């Protein structure tokens, strides 16, 4: 077993992130230093993307050649494993937000790679596979888990795992002893009462029963650990930043990426508000350490200060819970916010009138609110925060801000908050290629024939010869496969090419490609507009049904069907529905215990003949997060119903179900959950 603790100093003698990183550097000197020797596998999400960018930067500074491989899900990981197993140069494999729940040392995964390859696991998902943490043996020694301090809290689970692992052989011998006891029962009856032989057998039977009871307790403890639901620990980017700090290489670029990883966890409801605020304090100290203290920091959406043309500093800020408010218009930013939607129920006409009435009460005309925020009157922007504090509580908007950070980009771009960048990069990951989205041109609202309108968003072509460009798969030989199977593989290959292309677009945007980062903001607005449009349609058309254990919505048609067939986008829609309907659902539960049911949403994937199904848990308060138990629920529903399913991503609460099996899958899921 090998798990690493966070380093307390650069001279810490125990096994820490530092020792693991130095081993990678040592292999560079003693073995081949080629791009195939160190391979980074990154999941397609913002946190792992930031961690990948950070680790690649550290390796580059140390002269370690490496290769980055985006991995969309388990099928892609299996295919990539087959390729890597044939590499003679590979000595280090780093999994970023991949593999924490897999028994990586087994023959099904990386057990056959041999002693010369180290598998480093940096994953925020919980629970983690206990064999990766506490397993013994030659193959287990090759698995290195980067821990965030949680292993120290798993003392009971560790003892249960070790007892059951080492007691497996003993259980077989106990069964044999039980058979011998049954055969000798007649002999025991011939002995006198209380003979030594009888006493020995009685004592032996009691000891065996005690061992069985103890073993059952250990198994129950392990079952409780694995069935508690999926949650998240320290962000992957945060782990790499701890390494950079220990190496004394922390700078603004790495700090900003670590902040983005934390912000992504918070905005996607992976961590609680208390956890976010705790980490915010840590990063606040780092921001103060690495940035010169200046007056006039960015405190709200309407106050910003650009010091110089080359200012790239990071500053604390109080962010409003309005979607991309600095880059959108105030009305749309509020309307497309799940928080405002929940409080005002803005999916209906009455709620929209309330929103307009609140802005009018504040003295903001509709004309001002519907033009780009940057072009609003300066007096209105300066007074926005104060007027929101005065009038918003009357409409139930009492938690309009949260602490965050903002970074300046000099003369190239106006300052962006961490949430702005997360939304833009996330939109690139989900919709840069593969789907069609119309983005609104500047002046599109009320611009008329000459100045208004929209256009289809198009990803700028990446330059040829880029490092880490994915290799094209070998062409299939004709006549080897049936036409249907060939078409299916061709569709999957095209889809994977889209996902991988989106990864590199987002990767470039994080690498200070300002034009791409700027262009990602309209894409994020269009994506959020589609989410709100679909969500409000489901609510207003009463397309959400309720079972005893969860709420269910199914999307079978519509203009955005291809968009919501993407697991990440469908998950965002589910989270938006949970937030938007929170107060509405609780207000209907009068006279009984209020509880927010989990949400299951399914979207048709027409080309594949399947449905993508996502399950998210609900929390009674915004900022509260509960473990997601749909991972095991989906597995049990599949086994009981016999439905044909496929795990397409590393998120175990997302599954792809055959169209013909969807009804029985959901029916079994409802019965199981009840």
XYZ file of C-alpha atoms in Angstrom:
674
model
C 0.000 0.000 0.000
C 1.234 3.485 -0.852
C -0.664 6.646 -0.009
C 0.839 10.101 0.294
C 0.159 12.743 2.909
C 0.202 16.487 2.231
C 3.701 17.863 2.901
C 4.065 20.018 5.984
C 7.430 21.351 4.833
C 9.994 20.830 2.100
C 12.106 18.793 4.551
C 9.366 16.357 5.601
C 10.920 12.875 5.734
C 7.673 10.895 5.400
C 6.148 9.887 2.079
C 4.474 13.032 0.784
C 3.639 14.673 -2.526
C 7.245 15.861 -2.629
C 8.747 12.384 -2.454
C 6.462 11.159 -5.226
C 7.324 14.101 -7.460
C 11.028 13.667 -6.833
C 10.742 10.005 -7.816
C 9.299 11.122 -11.161
C 12.261 13.460 -11.597
C 14.681 10.697 -10.647
C 13.185 8.410 -13.319
C 13.834 11.153 -15.839
C 17.548 10.906 -15.109
C 17.846 7.134 -14.866
C 15.385 6.143 -17.605
C 14.262 7.455 -20.959
C 13.034 11.054 -20.935
C 10.499 10.895 -23.749
C 6.876 12.057 -23.995
C 5.766 8.435 -23.686
C 7.562 7.957 -20.353
C 5.249 10.214 -18.318
C 1.577 10.219 -19.303
C -1.122 12.375 -17.701
C -4.702 11.092 -18.018
C -7.276 13.821 -17.364
C -11.053 13.566 -17.035
C -13.155 16.014 -19.037
C -14.057 18.454 -16.280
C -12.806 21.849 -15.168
C -11.082 20.702 -11.970
C -9.000 17.974 -13.644
C -8.281 20.309 -16.566
C -6.835 22.909 -14.176
C -4.811 20.240 -12.350
C -3.490 18.936 -15.661
C -2.401 22.417 -16.699
C -0.659 22.941 -13.349
C 1.159 19.598 -13.277
C 2.232 19.987 -16.909
C 3.694 23.395 -16.022
C 5.718 21.951 -13.135
C 7.010 19.063 -15.239
C 7.986 21.414 -18.057
C 9.976 23.609 -15.680
C 11.919 20.528 -14.576
C 12.571 19.396 -18.122
C 10.356 16.301 -17.904
C 8.807 15.452 -21.232
C 5.255 14.195 -20.920
C 2.084 13.473 -22.841
C -1.468 14.476 -21.973
C -4.371 12.179 -22.810
C -7.959 13.401 -22.289
C -10.215 10.525 -21.231
C -13.972 10.859 -21.717
C -15.027 7.830 -19.664
C -14.526 4.159 -18.883
C -14.698 2.886 -22.495
C -11.967 5.336 -23.499
C -9.906 4.375 -20.447
C -10.077 0.683 -21.370
C -8.943 1.404 -24.930
C -6.136 3.655 -23.730
C -4.992 1.070 -21.189
C -4.491 -1.448 -23.982
C -2.272 1.020 -25.836
C -0.240 1.975 -22.780
C 0.365 -1.645 -21.766
C 2.448 -2.080 -24.931
C 4.698 0.898 -24.203
C 8.271 0.033 -23.278
C 9.149 3.577 -22.175
C 6.260 4.255 -19.762
C 7.312 4.576 -16.126
C 4.793 7.103 -14.669
C 1.056 7.290 -15.196
C -0.900 10.076 -13.470
C -4.699 9.785 -13.199
C -6.420 13.146 -12.621
C -9.951 12.681 -11.251
C -9.898 9.138 -12.609
C -9.786 5.777 -10.910
C -10.370 6.382 -7.219
C -13.250 3.868 -7.161
C -11.444 1.197 -9.216
C -9.219 -1.597 -7.952
C -6.357 -0.359 -10.097
C -3.960 -3.155 -9.149
C -6.270 -5.853 -10.487
C -5.648 -7.575 -13.805
C -8.706 -5.822 -15.230
C -6.901 -2.492 -15.028
C -3.197 -1.876 -14.448
C -2.096 -5.015 -12.607
C -0.315 -6.360 -15.678
C 1.840 -3.259 -16.173
C 4.626 -4.598 -13.995
C 6.856 -3.155 -11.296
C 8.425 -0.557 -13.559
C 5.292 1.578 -13.843
C 3.943 3.768 -11.054
C 0.248 4.726 -11.138
C -0.375 8.037 -9.337
C -4.035 8.647 -8.417
C -5.100 12.248 -7.742
C -8.881 12.158 -7.449
C -11.366 14.215 -5.444
C -14.163 11.631 -5.638
C -15.175 9.651 -2.577
C -15.381 6.873 -1.560
C -12.047 5.548 -2.717
C -11.230 1.924 -3.339
C -9.704 0.584 -0.116
C -7.379 -1.871 -1.950
C -5.715 1.169 -3.529
C -5.101 2.636 -0.072
C -4.403 -0.387 2.125
C -3.774 -3.326 -0.209
C -0.497 -5.264 -0.016
C 1.504 -7.088 -2.626
C 3.814 -6.230 -5.487
C 1.066 -4.919 -7.729
C -0.405 -2.762 -4.945
C 2.964 -1.118 -4.298
C 2.758 0.413 -7.788
C -0.451 2.320 -6.915
C 0.271 5.685 -5.293
C -2.759 7.590 -3.939
C -2.328 11.286 -3.200
C -4.319 11.745 0.003
C -5.670 15.016 1.398
C -5.547 13.883 5.022
C -8.700 11.761 4.890
C -6.925 8.412 5.353
C -6.298 9.271 8.999
C -10.100 9.281 9.475
C -10.494 5.794 7.998
C -9.025 3.832 10.911
C -12.122 1.652 11.345
C -12.447 1.018 7.599
C -8.770 0.127 7.392
C -9.034 -2.372 10.218
C -12.168 -3.898 8.686
C -10.484 -4.178 5.288
C -7.332 -5.773 6.679
C -9.243 -8.207 8.871
C -11.495 -9.363 6.049
C -8.667 -9.494 3.514
C -6.376 -11.650 5.651
C -9.260 -13.738 7.006
C -10.519 -14.970 3.624
C -8.379 -18.110 3.697
C -9.325 -18.788 7.319
C -13.027 -18.713 6.455
C -12.561 -21.623 4.053
C -10.820 -23.724 6.674
C -13.598 -22.904 9.160
C -16.167 -24.302 6.761
C -14.171 -27.520 6.544
C -13.981 -27.691 10.335
C -17.769 -27.277 10.544
C -18.238 -30.314 8.313
C -15.879 -32.350 10.491
C -17.812 -31.287 13.583
C -21.069 -32.507 12.100
C -19.489 -35.888 11.310
C -18.196 -36.230 14.871
C -21.485 -35.301 16.562
C -22.383 -38.985 17.106
C -19.019 -39.655 18.740
C -19.565 -36.750 21.083
C -22.865 -38.219 22.278
C -21.078 -41.411 23.419
C -18.738 -39.422 25.687
C -19.792 -38.578 29.203
C -21.208 -35.199 30.106
C -18.480 -32.638 30.643
C -15.592 -34.666 29.255
C -12.498 -32.654 28.207
C -13.168 -33.499 24.544
C -16.675 -32.065 24.773
C -15.449 -28.911 26.498
C -12.792 -28.362 23.878
C -15.374 -28.635 21.100
C -17.761 -26.292 22.905
C -15.015 -23.724 23.411
C -13.905 -24.088 19.792
C -17.449 -23.591 18.506
C -17.914 -20.443 20.589
C -14.649 -19.012 19.286
C -15.676 -19.686 15.696
C -19.057 -18.052 16.229
C -17.336 -15.047 17.720
C -15.003 -14.813 14.716
C -17.957 -15.053 12.346
C -19.810 -12.290 14.193
C -16.710 -10.120 14.131
C -16.271 -10.774 10.445
C -19.895 -9.832 9.803
C -19.323 -6.576 11.678
C -16.304 -5.805 9.508
C -18.211 -6.582 6.327
C -21.077 -4.355 7.470
C -18.582 -1.566 8.123
C -17.142 -1.880 4.614
C -20.622 -2.022 3.110
C -21.561 1.176 4.948
C -18.422 2.889 3.623
C -19.055 1.965 -0.003
C -22.816 2.607 0.062
C -22.705 6.020 1.760
C -22.876 7.732 -1.627
C -20.541 9.724 -3.825
C -19.006 12.883 -2.391
C -15.913 14.989 -3.033
C -12.813 15.926 -1.082
C -10.034 18.374 -1.837
C -10.037 19.484 -5.448
C -7.535 17.926 -7.787
C -6.157 21.367 -8.633
C -5.834 22.147 -4.927
C -3.697 19.032 -4.442
C -1.298 20.116 -7.193
C -1.110 23.594 -5.677
C -0.039 22.071 -2.360
C 2.759 20.345 -4.270
C 3.747 23.622 -5.964
C 3.838 25.363 -2.582
C 6.058 22.649 -1.130
C 8.368 23.024 -4.142
C 8.385 26.795 -3.501
C 7.111 27.432 -7.022
C 3.686 28.842 -6.257
C 2.832 31.833 -8.415
C -0.278 33.685 -9.591
C -0.805 31.424 -12.602
C -0.890 28.253 -10.486
C -2.868 29.939 -7.715
C -5.525 31.087 -10.195
C -5.925 27.552 -11.555
C -6.278 26.190 -8.017
C -8.962 28.811 -7.304
C -10.791 27.759 -10.466
C -10.753 24.126 -9.345
C -12.275 25.078 -5.989
C -14.863 27.361 -7.622
C -15.888 24.595 -10.020
C -16.536 22.283 -7.073
C -18.662 24.926 -5.357
C -20.705 25.953 -8.393
C -21.377 22.335 -9.365
C -22.615 21.517 -5.825
C -19.801 19.084 -5.049
C -18.743 20.640 -1.754
C -20.641 22.364 1.028
C -20.576 26.080 1.550
C -18.671 25.617 4.826
C -15.950 23.662 3.022
C -15.741 26.319 0.324
C -15.466 29.117 2.888
C -12.727 27.234 4.724
C -10.691 26.831 1.524
C -11.457 30.435 0.565
C -9.642 31.591 3.689
C -6.615 29.495 2.734
C -6.499 30.940 -0.774
C -7.072 34.459 0.569
C -3.792 34.166 2.456
C -2.089 32.971 -0.718
C -3.544 35.870 -2.718
C -2.288 38.348 -0.123
C 1.147 36.706 -0.177
C 1.581 36.668 -3.960
C -0.116 39.963 -4.876
C 0.782 43.487 -3.904
C -1.843 45.013 -1.651
C -3.502 47.888 -3.489
C -6.508 50.108 -2.759
C -9.702 49.738 -4.701
C -10.034 45.974 -4.917
C -12.955 44.525 -6.834
C -15.752 44.263 -4.302
C -18.841 43.714 -6.416
C -20.071 43.409 -9.954
C -20.220 47.130 -10.440
C -16.856 48.259 -9.045
C -13.648 47.358 -10.779
C -10.266 48.969 -11.066
C -7.609 48.249 -13.658
C -4.317 49.554 -12.336
C -1.987 49.230 -15.307
C -2.049 47.863 -18.825
C -0.081 44.786 -17.751
C -1.869 44.132 -14.466
C -2.622 40.414 -14.014
C -3.165 40.406 -10.273
C -5.700 38.372 -8.278
C -7.899 40.114 -5.743
C -10.667 39.045 -3.356
C -14.187 39.994 -4.406
C -17.801 39.642 -3.360
C -19.604 37.961 -6.242
C -23.325 38.280 -6.868
C -25.239 35.105 -7.653
C -26.070 36.414 -11.109
C -24.887 34.530 -14.185
C -21.946 36.322 -15.904
C -23.319 39.693 -14.830
C -20.218 41.652 -15.897
C -20.518 40.379 -19.454
C -24.278 39.988 -19.918
C -27.053 42.456 -19.149
C -28.437 42.776 -15.648
C -31.925 41.455 -16.447
C -30.734 38.293 -18.216
C -28.022 37.680 -15.626
C -30.657 37.691 -12.879
C -33.313 35.808 -14.838
C -30.927 32.980 -15.750
C -29.712 32.587 -12.177
C -31.059 29.514 -10.407
C -31.100 31.431 -7.110
C -33.323 34.240 -8.454
C -35.450 31.728 -10.365
C -36.066 29.784 -7.156
C -36.976 32.774 -5.009
C -39.165 34.597 -7.525
C -40.478 31.548 -9.435
C -39.593 33.430 -12.589
C -40.592 30.528 -14.836
C -44.118 31.978 -14.919
C -45.466 35.400 -15.833
C -46.058 36.417 -12.238
C -42.457 35.739 -11.307
C -41.118 37.682 -14.264
C -43.320 40.645 -13.283
C -41.877 40.444 -9.777
C -38.363 40.600 -11.202
C -39.228 43.634 -13.323
C -41.017 45.239 -10.386
C -38.013 44.814 -8.107
C -35.699 46.455 -10.647
C -38.172 49.317 -11.125
C -38.414 49.786 -7.366
C -34.634 50.091 -7.264
C -34.789 52.832 -9.898
C -33.394 50.728 -12.753
C -35.267 51.187 -16.011
C -35.892 48.171 -18.221
C -33.891 49.828 -20.991
C -30.857 50.121 -18.736
C -31.231 46.557 -17.455
C -31.416 45.067 -20.930
C -28.268 46.612 -22.340
C -24.767 45.250 -21.784
C -23.715 45.710 -18.183
C -20.503 47.428 -19.207
C -22.553 50.149 -20.961
C -24.926 50.846 -18.069
C -24.813 54.216 -16.358
C -21.904 54.381 -13.942
C -24.131 55.735 -11.168
C -26.434 52.728 -11.477
C -23.534 50.286 -11.408
C -22.003 51.921 -8.354
C -25.310 51.863 -6.472
C -26.276 48.311 -7.530
C -24.940 46.526 -4.484
C -26.428 48.969 -1.971
C -29.844 48.952 -3.634
C -29.851 45.169 -3.832
C -29.162 45.000 -0.107
C -32.068 47.376 0.545
C -34.759 45.982 -1.747
C -33.893 42.366 -2.522
C -34.801 40.989 0.966
C -38.417 42.043 0.333
C -38.473 39.442 -2.455
C -36.707 36.723 -0.471
C -33.278 37.384 -2.000
C -31.195 37.402 1.162
C -28.022 35.568 0.084
C -27.095 37.459 -3.039
C -23.316 37.356 -2.656
C -20.524 34.946 -1.844
C -16.797 35.454 -1.369
C -14.630 34.752 -4.387
C -11.704 36.104 -6.407
C -11.240 38.170 -9.542
C -8.248 38.350 -11.860
C -7.210 41.192 -14.143
C -5.982 40.561 -17.684
C -4.421 43.909 -18.470
C -5.560 45.764 -21.570
C -6.596 42.547 -23.317
C -9.772 41.802 -21.367
C -11.802 43.268 -18.550
C -11.382 41.511 -15.178
C -12.972 38.081 -14.859
C -14.220 36.462 -11.696
C -13.399 32.830 -10.974
C -17.037 31.942 -11.682
C -16.855 33.672 -15.091
C -13.857 31.599 -16.145
C -15.356 28.371 -14.801
C -18.545 28.989 -16.773
C -16.647 29.834 -19.952
C -14.222 26.908 -19.759
C -17.045 24.549 -18.789
C -19.018 25.686 -21.838
C -16.016 24.915 -24.057
C -15.767 21.428 -22.574
C -19.440 20.733 -23.227
C -20.344 22.590 -26.405
C -17.282 23.915 -28.237
C -17.842 21.270 -30.923
C -20.430 18.594 -31.609
C -23.565 20.699 -31.068
C -24.949 23.867 -32.615
C -25.597 26.881 -30.393
C -26.672 30.365 -31.444
C -24.813 33.127 -29.608
C -26.194 36.643 -29.424
C -24.205 39.341 -31.146
C -23.414 42.518 -29.267
C -26.380 44.821 -29.679
C -28.581 41.876 -30.571
C -31.325 42.834 -28.132
C -33.297 45.599 -29.829
C -30.572 46.185 -32.393
C -32.866 45.894 -35.377
C -32.000 44.635 -38.822
C -28.579 46.301 -39.002
C -27.220 45.852 -35.505
C -29.117 42.915 -34.040
C -29.183 39.168 -34.530
C -27.217 36.097 -33.605
C -24.787 33.666 -35.168
C -23.781 30.049 -34.761
C -20.847 29.709 -32.371
C -17.792 28.222 -34.050
C -14.571 27.078 -32.448
C -11.480 28.756 -33.940
C -9.262 26.227 -35.720
C -6.361 25.023 -33.607
C -2.941 25.521 -35.153
C -1.248 22.485 -36.612
C 1.787 20.966 -34.942
C 0.490 21.591 -31.433
C 2.181 19.604 -28.690
C 0.090 16.814 -27.182
C -2.192 16.723 -30.197
C -4.177 13.437 -30.038
C -3.158 10.710 -32.443
C -5.661 9.534 -35.054
C -6.791 5.927 -34.569
C -5.803 3.380 -37.226
C -8.449 2.882 -39.947
C -10.599 -0.224 -39.672
C -10.168 -2.948 -42.247
C -13.022 -3.444 -44.638
C -15.204 -6.484 -44.268
C -14.158 -7.219 -40.687
C -17.326 -5.930 -39.019
C -20.993 -5.694 -39.807
C -22.408 -2.477 -41.198
C -24.380 -1.702 -38.035
C -21.404 -2.271 -35.780
C -19.164 -0.211 -38.054
C -21.661 2.671 -38.001
C -21.878 2.471 -34.217
C -18.110 2.563 -33.831
C -17.859 5.412 -36.309
C -20.436 7.414 -34.355
C -18.639 6.747 -31.062
C -15.306 7.680 -32.601
C -16.710 10.945 -33.929
C -18.265 11.734 -30.570
C -14.997 11.055 -28.774
C -13.155 13.306 -31.251
C -15.586 16.093 -30.355
C -15.016 15.613 -26.647
C -11.251 15.500 -27.028
C -11.329 18.586 -29.268
C -13.368 20.390 -26.629
C -10.772 19.436 -24.016
C -7.953 21.018 -26.002
C -10.017 24.143 -26.653
C -10.616 24.540 -22.908
C -6.958 23.724 -22.232
C -5.869 26.536 -24.555
C -8.353 28.956 -22.945
C -6.804 28.288 -19.535
C -3.374 28.895 -21.033
C -4.061 32.613 -21.391
C -5.484 32.368 -24.907
C -7.436 35.544 -24.263
C -9.365 35.534 -27.526
C -10.663 32.027 -26.922
C -11.456 32.823 -23.294
C -13.352 35.957 -24.382
C -15.287 34.005 -27.020
C -16.222 31.346 -24.488
C -18.365 33.797 -22.500
C -21.096 34.186 -25.178
C -21.050 30.401 -25.512
C -21.602 30.059 -21.763
C -24.516 32.497 -21.998
C -26.079 30.532 -24.851
C -25.622 27.283 -22.911
C -27.232 28.731 -19.786
C -30.048 30.177 -21.880
C -30.744 26.700 -23.289
C -30.692 25.178 -19.781
C -33.145 27.743 -18.428
C -35.350 27.440 -21.524
C -35.558 23.665 -21.138
C -35.972 23.808 -17.371
C -38.778 26.370 -17.449
C -40.512 24.349 -20.178
C -40.443 21.228 -17.989
C -41.854 23.158 -15.025
C -44.520 25.150 -16.874
C -45.734 22.120 -18.859
C -45.884 20.044 -15.652
C -43.598 17.474 -17.254
C -42.020 16.629 -13.893
C -43.593 13.614 -12.212
C -43.046 12.566 -8.637
C -42.563 9.115 -7.176
C -42.235 8.273 -3.505
C -38.483 8.617 -3.646
C -37.522 11.040 -6.428
C -38.790 13.457 -9.065
C -38.521 12.455 -12.704
C -38.383 14.346 -15.995
C -37.867 12.898 -19.472
C -36.791 14.881 -22.540
C -37.796 13.093 -25.733
C -37.839 15.932 -28.257
C -36.929 19.543 -28.755
C -34.426 21.806 -30.511
C -31.760 21.254 -27.853
C -32.013 17.472 -27.702
C -28.438 16.921 -28.925
C -27.139 19.436 -26.398
C -28.696 17.709 -23.381
C -27.524 14.308 -24.534
C -24.135 15.419 -23.181
C -23.861 14.050 -19.602
C -22.327 17.231 -18.146
C -24.990 19.498 -19.648
C -27.777 17.191 -18.492
C -26.272 17.172 -14.988
C -26.244 20.970 -15.004
C -29.912 20.998 -15.996
C -30.732 18.606 -13.148
C -28.872 20.776 -10.613
C -30.600 23.888 -11.978
C -33.997 22.212 -11.542
C -33.136 21.256 -7.960
C -32.134 24.838 -7.118
C -34.922 26.518 -9.090
C -37.718 24.464 -7.540
C -36.344 24.275 -3.983
C -38.531 26.971 -2.408
C -41.536 26.087 -4.556
C -41.480 22.430 -3.490
C -40.991 23.289 0.177
C -43.867 25.791 0.120
C -46.193 23.018 -1.077
C -45.273 20.745 1.839
C -47.447 22.485 4.410
C -48.154 20.642 7.638
C -45.644 17.860 7.051
C -41.918 17.350 7.275
C -40.245 19.265 4.478
C -37.835 17.304 2.329
C -36.437 17.871 -1.111
C -36.573 14.712 -3.185
C -33.690 13.728 -5.465
C -34.048 14.413 -9.161
C -33.708 11.954 -12.048
C -33.719 13.305 -15.581
C -33.430 11.344 -18.824
C -32.698 12.698 -22.295
C -33.011 10.859 -25.601
C -29.854 10.252 -27.597
C -31.452 9.656 -30.958
C -28.442 8.574 -33.010
C -27.470 5.889 -30.497
C -31.024 4.752 -29.702
C -30.426 5.299 -25.989
C -31.312 7.628 -23.123
C -28.754 9.405 -20.944
C -29.994 9.239 -17.333
C -28.664 11.491 -14.562
C -29.483 11.368 -10.857
C -28.760 14.202 -8.400
C -29.618 14.566 -4.741
C -31.503 17.489 -3.282
C -30.611 19.584 -0.255
C -32.975 21.704 1.821
C -30.738 24.784 1.797
C -28.604 26.359 -0.895
C -24.983 25.569 -0.139
C -25.785 22.262 1.541
C -24.588 19.126 -0.259
C -25.554 15.522 0.362
C -23.804 12.382 -0.895
C -25.186 11.107 -4.187
C -26.446 7.541 -3.746
C -27.608 7.023 -7.317
C -24.417 5.170 -8.217
C -25.524 2.009 -6.404
C -29.192 2.645 -7.163
C -28.471 2.595 -10.901
C -26.459 -0.624 -10.601
C -29.197 -2.391 -8.642
C -31.901 -1.161 -11.026
C -29.891 -2.495 -13.958
C -29.396 -5.912 -12.341
C -33.011 -6.295 -11.242
C -34.593 -5.053 -14.454
C -32.163 -6.636 -16.885
C -31.885 -3.311 -18.706
C -29.001 -2.820 -21.108
C -26.914 0.051 -19.763
C -23.526 1.594 -20.371
C -21.266 3.649 -18.124
C -20.009 6.421 -20.394
C -18.359 8.817 -17.915
C -16.471 8.637 -14.628
C -19.505 10.093 -12.865
C -21.253 7.017 -11.489
C -24.560 8.903 -11.184
C -24.747 9.066 -15.001
C -25.723 6.038 -17.066
C -26.782 5.391 -20.654
C -29.822 3.101 -21.023
C -31.195 1.478 -24.178
C -34.372 3.159 -25.385
C -36.421 -0.053 -25.170
C -35.311 -0.648 -21.567
C -35.825 2.858 -20.171
C -39.333 2.275 -18.778
C -38.497 -0.881 -16.839
C -35.204 0.655 -15.660
C -36.953 3.715 -14.188
C -39.769 1.607 -12.784
C -37.295 -0.679 -11.021
C -35.323 2.354 -9.812
C -38.447 3.811 -8.217
C -39.279 0.501 -6.507
C -35.719 0.070 -5.283
C -35.440 3.610 -3.909
C -38.804 3.331 -2.177
